[in-house]
Amino acid sequence: MKLKMISNFTDASCAALSELQEGATGILSELDLTSRISEHLMNLGFIPGVEITVARSGPGGDPRIYCVDGAEVALRAELACRIGVRPVPRIAEA
Amino acid sequence: MSVLAPSSSCCGTKTASTFPSPSKGGSSDKTPDSSAKHPFGTVAVIGPPNSGKTTLYNRLTGLRQKVGNFPGVTVEHHIGHVKGEDGRAVALIDLPGIYSLSPKSEDEQVTMDVLDGKRPEMPRPDAVIVVVDSTHLSRHLVLVARVIALGLPALVVLNMADELRQQGGDVDVLSLARQLGTPVVLASATNGEGLPAIHAFLFSHSGSPRPLNLPVLNDAVGCREWAVRVGVNASYRRPAGPVWTHRLDAVFLHQFWGPLVFLATVVGVFQITFAVGQPLSNAFQSVLDAAGAHLGNYLPNGLLRSLLMDGIWKGVGSVLVFLPQILLLFLVIGILEDSGYLARAAVIADRTMARVGLNGKCFIPLLSAYACAVPAIMATRTIESKRDRMATILIAPFMTCSARLPVYTIFIAAFVVNRPLLGVFFGTRAAAMLALYLLGFVMAVLTARILKASVLKSKDAHFIMEMPPYRRPTVTSLALRLVDRGRAFVFRAGTVILVVSILLWVLTTFPLHHGQPAPLQQSLVARAGKVLEPVIAPLGFDWKIGVGLVTSLAARETIIATLGTLYGIDPESHSMSLQTALRHEISPAAAIALLVFFAFAMQCVSTLAVVRRETNSWKWPALQFAYMTLLAYGGAYLAYHLMRL
């Protein structure tokens, strides 16, 4: 089942976090969520400007685990699609 | 930029004098001016979840701690004591894990109030220990800054130092201490590193610190920039990430192997409780029986002996025998939880849980509900969605808890002939037990669906779960859980069940007939039971079961003790074992009806009390009790009449 995009990111170059492939990285640019949930996510490290990398996922690809600031947080696609990121082209491992 | 740099060279020197070499953590309070120092009275321990705060706390206080609850809210705290070399003790309060000090959640509000001295039941702490995960320093520094800004003497503990180094990370503790204006210590709750320094802090109260100007923290991006800068100044090298966690996740969260491991784990939990726990309980039973017989020899025949042996020993003993099995179940779940696996299990279960309208986080309390609904309902606090949490609380008592186990075990042993079905390990008795587990589970699922489609329907369901790295569970924290749960169980056997046993003995023995106990049919309990009989007769139950049902309102397993006493006193079944007596007294159809009744009914005062506390109202426990009792009555009625067709 494909989730319908309902988010309107202010920055047009933003992609939804849920659209990134496993292993891809993006820079968090905005959270289109209620303040309660945004605040909770920010406490977990989801602060605009940080790098987010997509890690493993549960069966069928949902929920997915995201690495942010050294922490790993599992989110459902329905929430991740409201988080706007600017994809970072993949570079060779340092 | 709303950040003010702390100019605190004086504090830096103070730090250095208290902890000459913090990275070694071996300093003591034998500084020249130690005569002026005295221990703090009360010290609060705070820190974010998953920072190893509780492990550190357990390490400091050992088993000498008490769990408490703040009145009016569902926030729990622990109080323990740390003894110094001179015998003086410091009280250590473990507050709930919090991410920030903005009073958004109940946990944060209570923590703020305690630190401000606004909770009447608790004195304002004289100092604070902030425990953070050194492998996530920049994320946690903001909380540290907020705590320091409160102005209490503070010690910053960078926990998990062993993991930090193993993963190639590093930090200059002295530089960090200078920037924060407080002592900082690298510690590891797992291997004990840094503990002497923490002790030194607790016992070297040397005046109040100067209030510091730390960043004005109201904008998340600004806070993060500040935290990163402090980290850079302290040459913080972020660890590469736990290698083992990635390796294990490659299996446990594998698209194919992950769900298989999950299923194997759930089956394994139950298999261990039965395959290992049952023999343990049987062995314990023989010990209790032998001890009882031995003790009985010393007592003269008569009423006193009857009270002690038939009433108390039999009643309390019949429940106590399940202790090994219950502790084993708690041990297994404790290992799964402490190791970090349950967080992965929640990710795997999320999709399935979403089908009934719940989320993966609800899986963890529901699994522990198989041991006991009371800690399970307390564990629902981690579920952020209020409606999901409520639904989980309401369905948790349908999970086959360990108090139902004695009832199921004895009735199945009495009424089901064991024949192999699938090899030697899975016979008809195992199948009957499995069927009862499934019955409760299916009812939980149905109830959840109904609740989530009606009164507890939520607009947007969320699942936000931090994955802790895999860790080796520590013996202390496992031991603490077991002591805690074992104590609760024994306490119940020693109070509720003891009282019920004595009361029952009195009711069965009196009125006396020529100085001898009256025949059972004329006893007080028979008279009371017979009043109840018309209500339960449609389920095939007689007055003795009726008495058992009433006593089991306190705790499910009490029915076994009750029936044991009643059959033991009745001359007709006096010499029979409980199982033979059950077969003699109860028809197979009524036995099945009774099992169905127990699968659905809410016979547990402790659970009702905890639901009332967690939901802060009588409405939910009352509704839950009514719903489950109706379901139990209806189910038992159906089962009885279907079995007689």
XYZ file of C-alpha atoms in Angstrom:
739
model
C 0.000 0.000 0.000
C 1.386 3.366 -0.993
C 0.808 6.212 1.421
C -0.698 9.306 -0.062
C 1.317 12.450 0.358
C -0.648 14.902 2.373
C 2.129 17.081 3.709
C 2.852 20.507 2.370
C 6.415 21.396 3.099
C 7.226 25.093 2.959
C 10.472 24.292 1.192
C 9.676 22.870 -2.229
C 12.997 21.023 -2.461
C 11.995 18.922 0.538
C 11.308 15.251 0.248
C 9.381 13.231 2.797
C 11.598 11.173 5.097
C 9.488 8.135 4.271
C 10.541 8.420 0.620
C 14.255 7.944 1.290
C 15.695 4.526 0.470
C 17.261 2.346 3.149
C 20.828 3.547 3.717
C 20.136 7.022 2.311
C 20.808 10.214 4.257
C 18.947 13.502 4.434
C 19.175 16.776 6.330
C 16.089 17.413 8.428
C 14.440 20.642 7.392
C 10.962 20.675 8.857
C 8.406 18.824 10.932
C 4.827 19.141 9.725
C 3.358 17.709 12.933
C 1.497 18.811 16.023
C 3.667 20.616 18.564
C 3.364 17.752 21.050
C 4.776 15.209 18.627
C 7.377 17.613 17.198
C 8.617 18.309 20.689
C 8.890 14.620 21.463
C 10.790 14.026 18.236
C 13.092 16.971 18.954
C 13.926 15.497 22.349
C 14.941 12.360 20.500
C 17.247 14.359 18.249
C 14.977 15.313 15.320
C 16.116 18.940 15.239
C 16.196 20.868 11.966
C 19.690 20.725 10.526
C 20.682 17.256 11.698
C 21.501 14.339 9.445
C 19.103 11.433 9.335
C 20.060 8.060 7.914
C 17.543 5.376 7.102
C 18.334 2.047 8.773
C 16.505 -1.276 8.987
C 12.785 -1.734 9.157
C 10.125 -4.025 10.505
C 8.495 -6.690 8.331
C 7.219 -5.233 5.059
C 9.210 -2.009 5.476
C 7.107 -0.367 8.161
C 7.931 0.903 10.791
C 11.434 1.998 9.830
C 14.361 2.855 12.052
C 16.105 6.181 11.527
C 19.555 7.049 12.835
C 19.689 10.585 14.067
C 22.475 12.099 16.132
C 23.718 8.675 17.169
C 20.277 7.517 18.319
C 18.028 5.051 16.551
C 14.329 5.806 16.490
C 11.570 3.713 14.922
C 8.773 5.620 13.147
C 5.808 4.555 11.077
C 5.645 5.717 7.468
C 2.508 7.709 8.211
C 4.557 9.880 10.562
C 7.802 9.886 8.580
C 5.952 11.233 5.542
C 5.329 14.448 7.493
C 9.005 15.012 8.156
C 10.703 17.018 5.414
C 14.328 16.312 4.530
C 16.793 17.492 1.907
C 18.401 14.346 0.524
C 22.188 14.200 0.722
C 23.971 12.503 -2.171
C 25.741 9.442 -0.887
C 29.502 9.790 -0.495
C 32.141 7.137 0.000
C 32.606 5.909 3.565
C 35.048 8.042 5.476
C 22.045 33.304 19.544
C 20.819 33.134 23.069
C 23.779 31.422 24.610
C 25.870 32.892 27.361
C 29.218 31.278 27.888
C 29.891 30.375 31.500
C 32.964 32.230 32.702
C 33.974 29.997 35.502
C 37.639 29.442 35.931
C 37.071 29.239 39.678
C 34.631 26.419 39.252
C 37.092 24.701 37.019
C 39.685 24.674 39.770
C 37.127 23.475 42.268
C 36.287 20.597 39.969
C 39.900 19.747 39.589
C 40.449 19.742 43.343
C 37.496 17.467 43.992
C 38.410 15.109 41.198
C 42.118 15.338 40.528
C 41.886 12.900 37.624
C 38.271 12.310 36.728
C 39.068 9.937 33.904
C 40.513 7.493 36.412
C 37.586 8.084 38.687
C 39.604 6.951 41.672
C 39.639 10.143 43.680
C 38.487 10.204 47.255
C 37.429 12.872 49.661
C 40.799 12.969 51.356
C 41.465 16.503 50.206
C 43.207 18.770 52.725
C 39.976 20.531 53.722
C 37.959 17.322 54.108
C 37.213 18.239 57.728
C 34.899 20.991 56.459
C 32.945 18.591 54.306
C 29.901 16.627 55.274
C 27.524 14.404 53.331
C 24.411 15.682 51.598
C 21.098 14.762 53.159
C 19.094 13.959 50.044
C 20.361 13.744 46.491
C 18.125 13.394 43.436
C 19.224 11.309 40.454
C 17.798 12.424 37.143
C 18.524 11.713 33.514
C 16.963 10.769 30.195
C 15.498 7.301 29.567
C 18.012 4.705 28.353
C 20.948 6.542 29.926
C 21.649 3.670 32.300
C 20.441 5.830 35.168
C 18.579 3.032 36.906
C 21.480 0.611 36.542
C 23.776 3.202 38.087
C 21.250 3.856 40.824
C 20.977 0.141 41.574
C 24.741 -0.090 41.645
C 24.956 2.748 44.180
C 22.162 1.691 46.502
C 22.066 -2.064 45.952
C 18.961 -3.837 47.184
C 18.349 -1.251 49.895
C 15.665 0.686 48.057
C 11.957 1.295 48.190
C 9.570 2.012 45.351
C 7.167 4.837 46.004
C 4.483 6.655 44.142
C 3.791 10.348 44.182
C 0.228 10.789 45.401
C -2.259 11.952 42.796
C -0.081 11.184 39.798
C 1.199 8.008 38.212
C 4.826 8.888 38.695
C 7.043 6.465 40.509
C 10.261 7.084 42.369
C 12.772 4.985 44.255
C 14.409 5.878 47.516
C 17.628 4.197 48.550
C 20.587 4.895 50.757
C 24.296 5.038 50.191
C 26.468 4.430 53.229
C 29.777 6.201 53.622
C 32.913 4.825 55.248
C 32.002 6.490 58.554
C 28.549 4.919 58.548
C 26.667 8.086 57.648
C 24.112 7.640 54.886
C 22.910 9.785 52.003
C 19.349 9.316 50.746
C 19.274 8.890 46.987
C 16.031 9.514 45.080
C 15.674 8.001 41.626
C 13.273 10.144 39.601
C 11.632 9.062 36.330
C 13.594 9.260 33.090
C 12.976 12.575 31.340
C 14.272 14.221 28.178
C 13.767 17.824 29.184
C 12.671 20.003 32.040
C 9.860 21.709 30.159
C 6.879 20.532 32.172
C 5.027 18.838 29.315
C 4.529 15.383 30.738
C 3.537 14.284 34.209
C 7.029 12.853 34.746
C 8.647 16.160 33.876
C 6.240 18.135 36.013
C 6.899 15.982 39.059
C 10.657 16.085 38.520
C 10.519 19.887 38.296
C 8.418 20.100 41.440
C 10.771 17.850 43.394
C 13.793 19.874 42.306
C 12.010 23.090 43.294
C 10.959 21.614 46.642
C 7.277 21.864 45.750
C 6.271 18.289 46.574
C 5.131 18.276 50.198
C 5.901 14.589 50.706
C 9.522 14.980 49.730
C 12.163 17.420 50.985
C 13.902 19.522 48.381
C 17.070 17.632 47.422
C 20.367 19.168 48.550
C 22.061 18.179 45.330
C 21.434 16.592 41.949
C 23.226 13.904 40.008
C 22.503 14.157 36.278
C 23.171 10.889 34.522
C 23.548 11.049 30.752
C 24.719 8.615 28.115
C 28.244 9.632 27.124
C 27.734 8.076 23.693
C 24.917 10.595 23.072
C 26.531 13.580 24.706
C 25.390 16.424 22.481
C 21.791 15.268 22.612
C 21.743 15.112 26.400
C 23.815 18.199 27.230
C 20.752 20.441 27.020
C 19.098 18.594 29.894
C 22.357 18.893 31.834
C 22.410 22.661 31.279
C 18.845 23.015 32.493
C 19.508 21.063 35.656
C 22.664 23.011 36.435
C 20.781 26.264 35.892
C 18.536 25.361 38.834
C 21.408 26.290 41.131
C 21.634 23.112 43.205
C 25.045 21.501 43.673
C 25.234 19.142 40.724
C 27.367 16.284 39.513
C 27.285 15.362 35.841
C 27.792 11.647 35.295
C 28.728 10.658 31.763
C 27.588 7.082 31.909
C 28.505 4.203 29.591
C 32.135 5.295 29.460
C 33.116 1.737 28.585
C 30.915 1.782 25.483
C 32.199 5.234 24.540
C 35.794 4.019 24.514
C 35.060 0.678 22.906
C 33.436 2.495 20.025
C 36.372 4.853 19.638
C 34.823 7.915 21.268
C 36.456 10.248 23.759
C 35.828 13.397 25.756
C 37.925 15.802 27.832
C 36.148 15.714 31.166
C 38.089 18.606 32.680
C 37.253 20.900 29.790
C 33.605 19.904 30.011
C 33.605 20.554 33.771
C 35.136 23.980 33.191
C 32.512 24.868 30.594
C 29.610 23.645 32.707
C 30.967 24.890 36.020
C 30.206 21.598 37.758
C 32.175 18.464 38.450
C 31.910 15.930 35.648
C 32.781 12.291 35.899
C 33.057 9.566 33.305
C 31.435 6.479 34.714
C 30.156 3.075 33.813
C 27.356 1.528 35.780
C 28.227 -1.813 34.228
C 31.864 -2.092 35.309
C 31.871 0.292 38.263
C 34.133 2.905 36.736
C 33.665 6.339 38.307
C 31.728 5.081 41.316
C 34.359 6.253 43.843
C 34.094 9.754 42.387
C 30.306 9.692 42.732
C 30.707 8.555 46.338
C 33.160 11.369 46.926
C 30.615 13.866 45.598
C 27.868 12.507 47.865
C 30.019 12.768 50.974
C 31.823 16.012 50.326
C 29.208 18.705 50.597
C 31.257 21.879 50.551
C 28.972 24.833 50.249
C 26.626 25.925 47.491
C 27.851 26.563 43.999
C 27.717 29.948 42.379
C 24.556 30.257 40.243
C 25.611 29.969 36.660
C 24.596 31.688 33.495
C 23.845 28.904 31.115
C 22.074 29.240 27.782
C 18.511 30.512 27.716
C 17.018 27.380 26.363
C 13.835 27.955 24.524
C 14.788 27.247 20.972
C 15.718 23.741 19.950
C 18.122 24.723 17.175
C 19.956 27.173 19.432
C 20.242 24.578 22.169
C 21.696 22.079 19.789
C 24.251 24.557 18.471
C 25.276 25.312 22.034
C 25.541 21.606 22.867
C 27.626 20.893 19.778
C 29.949 23.799 20.609
C 30.445 22.627 24.183
C 31.164 19.161 22.829
C 33.697 20.472 20.314
C 35.434 22.547 23.003
C 35.687 19.439 25.160
C 37.182 17.578 22.167
C 34.226 15.205 22.198
C 34.708 12.450 19.675
C 31.433 10.757 18.919
C 31.600 6.969 19.001
C 31.317 5.065 15.761
C 28.171 3.338 16.940
C 27.721 -0.010 18.611
C 29.026 -2.661 16.232
C 27.246 -5.509 17.973
C 23.923 -3.754 17.862
C 24.194 -3.492 14.089
C 25.221 -7.122 13.775
C 22.384 -8.347 15.979
C 19.855 -6.098 14.270
C 20.905 -7.613 10.947
C 19.360 -10.829 12.288
C 16.631 -9.662 14.671
C 15.280 -7.084 12.225
C 15.922 -9.167 9.117
C 12.925 -9.210 6.799
C 12.717 -12.974 6.964
C 14.576 -14.069 10.109
C 13.298 -11.235 12.296
C 9.684 -12.398 12.511
C 10.862 -16.000 12.929
C 13.112 -15.075 15.860
C 10.198 -13.100 17.285
C 7.855 -16.091 17.160
C 10.532 -18.394 18.550
C 11.080 -15.954 21.421
C 7.417 -15.747 22.364
C 7.020 -19.542 22.193
C 10.300 -19.937 24.084
C 9.134 -17.723 26.947
C 6.158 -19.979 27.574
C 8.082 -23.180 26.920
C 10.635 -22.234 29.582
C 7.945 -21.417 32.145
C 6.392 -24.812 31.650
C 9.337 -27.084 30.888
C 11.579 -25.625 33.593
C 9.102 -23.899 35.891
C 6.709 -26.792 36.384
C 9.311 -29.223 37.767
C 10.627 -26.422 39.997
C 7.162 -25.814 41.391
C 6.605 -29.548 41.869
C 9.856 -29.818 43.799
C 8.891 -26.856 45.937
C 5.525 -28.501 46.587
C 7.154 -31.671 47.933
C 9.377 -29.577 50.186
C 6.359 -27.715 51.549
C 4.363 -30.929 52.014
C 7.227 -32.653 53.813
C 7.801 -29.641 56.041
C 4.071 -29.449 56.816
C 3.878 -33.120 57.746
C 6.949 -32.759 59.915
C 5.612 -29.695 61.724
C 2.205 -31.317 62.175
C 3.807 -34.075 64.238
C 4.705 -31.582 66.943
C 1.166 -30.308 67.378
C -1.433 -31.928 69.629
C -4.595 -33.087 67.921
C -7.418 -30.593 68.162
C -8.660 -27.267 66.961
C -5.277 -25.514 66.999
C -3.676 -28.186 64.863
C -6.632 -28.102 62.510
C -6.336 -24.324 62.160
C -2.589 -24.376 61.585
C -2.385 -27.400 59.295
C -5.719 -27.669 57.482
C -6.440 -23.974 57.432
C -3.222 -22.037 57.134
C -0.517 -24.378 55.872
C -2.690 -25.966 53.209
C -4.257 -22.704 52.137
C -1.130 -20.577 51.943
C 1.049 -23.457 50.751
C -1.191 -24.298 47.797
C -0.543 -20.810 46.436
C 3.069 -20.428 47.481
C 4.124 -23.423 45.354
C 3.722 -21.352 42.208
C 6.409 -18.903 43.281
C 9.278 -20.566 41.350
C 7.292 -20.624 38.118
C 6.225 -17.002 38.445
C 9.741 -15.818 39.251
C 11.055 -17.707 36.246
C 8.573 -15.947 33.959
C 9.608 -12.572 35.368
C 13.269 -13.497 34.951
C 12.837 -14.401 31.284
C 10.856 -11.249 30.484
C 13.362 -9.184 32.492
C 16.262 -10.568 30.442
C 14.438 -9.811 27.188
C 13.663 -6.281 28.302
C 17.069 -5.396 29.752
C 18.912 -6.820 26.755
C 17.091 -4.436 24.418
C 15.359 -7.165 22.435
C 11.837 -6.154 23.435
C 12.263 -2.829 21.620
C 12.964 -4.784 18.414
C 10.054 -7.091 19.141
C 7.865 -3.990 19.361
C 9.000 -2.900 15.875
C 8.210 -6.343 14.494
C 4.851 -6.517 16.265
C 3.803 -3.000 15.254
C 2.183 -3.942 11.934
C 0.166 -6.718 13.562
C -0.804 -4.558 16.516
C -1.925 -1.842 14.093
C -4.574 -4.246 12.784
C -6.359 -4.176 16.125
C -5.820 -0.440 16.336
C -2.896 -0.531 18.750
C 0.807 0.014 18.190
C 4.022 -1.920 18.731
C 4.702 -0.294 22.076
C 1.594 -1.987 23.494
C 3.227 -5.340 22.835
C 5.715 -5.013 25.708
C 3.167 -4.535 28.524
C 0.945 -7.192 26.988
C 3.789 -9.706 27.050
C 4.520 -8.934 30.703
C 0.815 -9.287 31.435
C 1.382 -13.016 30.954
C 3.357 -12.834 34.168
C 1.154 -10.349 36.009
C -1.213 -7.593 34.951
C -0.085 -5.241 37.720
C 3.451 -4.455 36.472
C 2.109 -4.681 32.909
C -0.389 -1.910 33.546
C 2.331 0.198 35.128
C 4.510 -0.460 32.074
C 1.863 1.102 29.793
C 3.243 4.490 30.852
C 5.683 4.326 27.958
C 2.775 4.471 25.472
C 2.362 8.134 24.514
C -1.084 7.839 22.955
C -3.551 8.110 25.849
C -6.186 6.100 24.009
C -3.828 3.299 23.049
C -2.619 3.235 26.610
C -6.149 2.984 27.960
C -7.013 0.184 25.541
C -3.874 -1.701 26.593
C -4.772 -1.291 30.264
C -8.254 -2.610 29.603
C -7.182 -5.705 27.686
C -4.092 -6.612 29.732
C -6.059 -8.641 32.340
C -7.241 -11.008 29.572
C -3.688 -12.243 29.120
C -3.205 -15.464 31.047
C -1.399 -14.207 34.125
C 0.529 -16.428 36.479
C -2.315 -16.382 39.031
C -4.535 -18.219 36.556
C -1.823 -20.816 36.082
C -2.480 -22.699 39.363
C -6.187 -22.911 38.550
C -5.612 -24.079 34.981
C -2.895 -26.536 35.981
C -4.915 -28.271 38.663
C -8.165 -28.456 36.722
C -6.457 -29.696 33.581
C -4.543 -32.316 35.546
C -7.789 -33.451 37.144
C -10.032 -33.515 34.087
C -7.856 -34.049 31.030
C -6.277 -37.453 30.475
C -2.833 -36.939 29.044
C -2.470 -38.483 25.616
C 0.294 -37.580 23.192
C -0.863 -35.457 20.266
C 2.301 -34.218 18.589
C 5.156 -36.217 20.049
C 5.858 -36.568 23.739
C 6.095 -32.861 24.460
C 2.697 -31.813 23.169
C -0.103 -33.863 24.617
C -3.770 -33.249 25.296
C -2.991 -31.408 28.537
C -0.602 -29.013 26.809
C -3.250 -28.511 24.119
C -5.868 -27.679 26.739
C -3.520 -25.166 28.350
C -2.754 -23.616 24.961
C -6.472 -23.390 24.205
C -7.040 -21.431 27.419
C -4.159 -19.067 26.598
C -5.647 -18.543 23.140
C -9.106 -17.970 24.584
C -7.854 -15.068 26.694
C -5.781 -13.717 23.817
C -8.654 -13.815 21.327
C -10.921 -12.042 23.797
C -8.240 -9.383 24.287
C -8.001 -8.839 20.528
C -11.782 -8.630 20.136
C -12.063 -6.220 23.052
C -9.276 -4.054 21.634
C -10.995 -3.916 18.242
C -14.289 -2.921 19.811
C -12.665 -0.276 22.015
C -10.500 1.153 19.251
C -13.444 1.287 16.853
C -15.659 3.091 19.344
C -14.868 4.915 22.593
C -11.104 4.845 22.202
C -10.886 5.567 18.481
C -7.821 7.704 17.797
C -7.402 10.104 14.912
C -3.738 9.518 14.341
C -1.940 6.561 15.790
C 1.753 7.037 16.372
C 4.636 4.802 17.004
C 7.791 6.554 18.114
C 10.265 4.268 19.745
C 13.892 4.794 20.634
C 15.958 1.678 20.037
C 18.390 1.102 22.890
C 21.632 -0.650 21.976
C 21.782 -4.306 22.972
C 23.237 -4.714 26.430
C 24.072 -7.587 28.718
C 21.429 -7.593 31.473
C 23.027 -6.993 34.870
C 22.526 -9.412 37.720
C 21.599 -6.590 40.116
C 18.748 -5.218 38.062
C 17.387 -8.709 37.359
C 17.700 -9.598 41.039
C 15.878 -6.402 41.991
C 12.963 -7.246 39.721
C 12.724 -10.761 41.114
C 12.962 -9.602 44.726
C 10.325 -6.978 44.023
C 7.856 -9.344 42.350
C 8.624 -12.247 44.675
C 8.051 -10.014 47.668
C 4.688 -8.870 46.279
C 3.606 -12.450 45.677
C 4.719 -13.725 49.075
C 3.199 -10.660 50.699
C -0.125 -11.496 49.084
C 0.157 -15.115 50.192
C 1.044 -13.897 53.666
C -1.769 -11.362 53.959
C -4.808 -11.738 51.689
C -4.557 -15.474 51.303
C -3.623 -16.020 54.946
C -6.628 -14.012 56.108
C -8.927 -15.774 53.661
C -7.584 -19.152 54.799
C -8.146 -18.351 58.479
C -11.573 -16.880 57.831
C -12.548 -19.864 55.794
C -11.327 -22.249 58.462
C -13.420 -20.409 61.046
C -16.474 -20.444 58.799
C -16.085 -24.138 58.060
C -15.356 -25.175 61.645
C -18.068 -23.220 63.443
C -20.653 -23.455 64.913
C -19.075 -26.120 67.112
C -21.149 -29.201 67.742
C -20.426 -30.726 71.203
C -16.963 -29.150 71.130
C -16.285 -30.694 67.744
C -16.498 -28.997 64.326
C -19.976 -29.312 62.883
C -20.543 -31.393 59.741
C -19.637 -29.242 56.753
C -23.229 -29.034 55.519
C -24.223 -27.209 58.730
C -21.239 -24.877 58.905
C -21.478 -21.128 58.435
C -19.724 -21.285 55.093
C -22.225 -23.816 53.728
C -25.094 -21.573 54.770
C -23.489 -18.585 53.047
C -22.577 -20.622 49.995
C -26.082 -21.917 49.589
C -27.444 -18.390 49.450
C -25.188 -17.826 46.467
C -25.927 -21.142 44.791
C -29.000 -20.125 42.734
C -26.937 -17.451 40.950
C -24.241 -19.837 39.806
C -26.294 -23.007 39.408
C -26.904 -22.233 35.681
C -23.124 -22.549 35.195
C -23.117 -25.987 36.808
C -21.360 -24.717 39.954
C -22.262 -25.861 43.455
C -21.969 -23.842 46.662
C -18.377 -24.914 47.293
C -17.257 -23.434 43.972
C -19.392 -20.408 44.820
C -17.376 -19.878 47.981
C -14.227 -20.332 45.907
C -15.388 -17.694 43.422
C -16.049 -15.235 46.223
C -12.652 -15.774 47.843
C -10.945 -15.594 44.452
C -12.165 -12.022 44.069
C -9.140 -11.127 46.176
C -6.763 -13.078 43.971
C -7.507 -15.775 41.427
C -5.308 -18.480 42.880
C -7.191 -18.307 46.205
C -9.884 -20.609 44.795
C -7.417 -23.496 44.928
C -6.691 -22.837 48.589
C -10.421 -22.519 49.275
C -11.400 -25.733 47.536
C -8.446 -27.447 49.200
C -9.749 -26.414 52.612
C -13.401 -27.218 51.868
C -12.683 -30.658 50.432
C -10.140 -31.326 53.164
C -12.753 -30.740 55.847
C -15.567 -32.642 54.153
C -15.344 -36.244 55.441
C -16.441 -37.521 52.022
C -13.389 -36.097 50.272
C -11.104 -35.741 53.292
C -8.619 -38.433 52.355
C -8.531 -37.633 48.652
C -5.920 -35.576 46.871
C -7.248 -32.268 45.593
C -7.371 -33.598 42.031
C -9.346 -36.702 42.956
C -11.663 -34.620 45.093
C -12.285 -32.242 42.163
C -13.247 -35.148 39.914
C -15.488 -36.464 42.662
C -17.234 -33.124 43.250
C -17.400 -31.401 39.872
C -18.802 -32.580 36.548
C -16.516 -32.282 33.505
C -18.897 -29.756 31.916
C -18.828 -27.581 35.035
C -15.038 -27.870 35.171
C -14.776 -26.498 31.638
C -17.266 -23.758 32.472
C -15.093 -22.843 35.453
C -11.964 -22.631 33.296
C -13.758 -20.350 30.827
C -14.962 -18.250 33.751
C -11.394 -17.838 34.974
C -10.117 -17.000 31.493
C -12.423 -13.975 31.308
C -13.177 -12.851 34.848
C -11.445 -9.928 36.561
C -10.773 -11.538 39.927
C -7.878 -9.523 41.190
C -8.052 -6.718 43.692
C -4.462 -5.678 42.956
C -5.201 -5.195 39.251
C -8.334 -3.155 39.960
C -6.351 -1.021 42.387
C -3.592 -0.379 39.872
C -6.085 0.435 37.086
C -7.739 2.912 39.410
C -4.367 4.483 40.191
C -3.200 4.635 36.579
C -6.450 5.977 35.156
C -7.063 8.192 38.163
C -10.749 7.298 38.248
C -13.086 4.617 39.533
C -14.973 4.625 36.248
C -12.520 2.496 34.268
C -11.878 -0.239 36.856
C -15.641 -0.435 37.528
C -16.449 -0.768 33.825
C -13.653 -3.273 33.365
C -14.873 -5.364 36.288
C -18.472 -5.334 35.049
C -17.498 -6.135 31.461
C -15.190 -8.985 32.377
C -17.599 -10.489 34.906
C -20.468 -10.454 32.411
C -18.233 -11.995 29.793
C -17.093 -14.661 32.264
C -20.647 -15.497 33.274
C -21.864 -15.615 29.670
C -18.861 -17.632 28.524
C -19.167 -20.133 31.350
C -22.912 -20.473 30.737
C -22.334 -21.178 27.055
C -19.506 -23.605 27.749
C -21.512 -25.536 30.345
C -24.545 -25.943 28.115
C -22.532 -26.744 24.981
C -20.634 -29.426 26.880
C -23.844 -31.081 27.995
C -25.338 -31.331 24.521
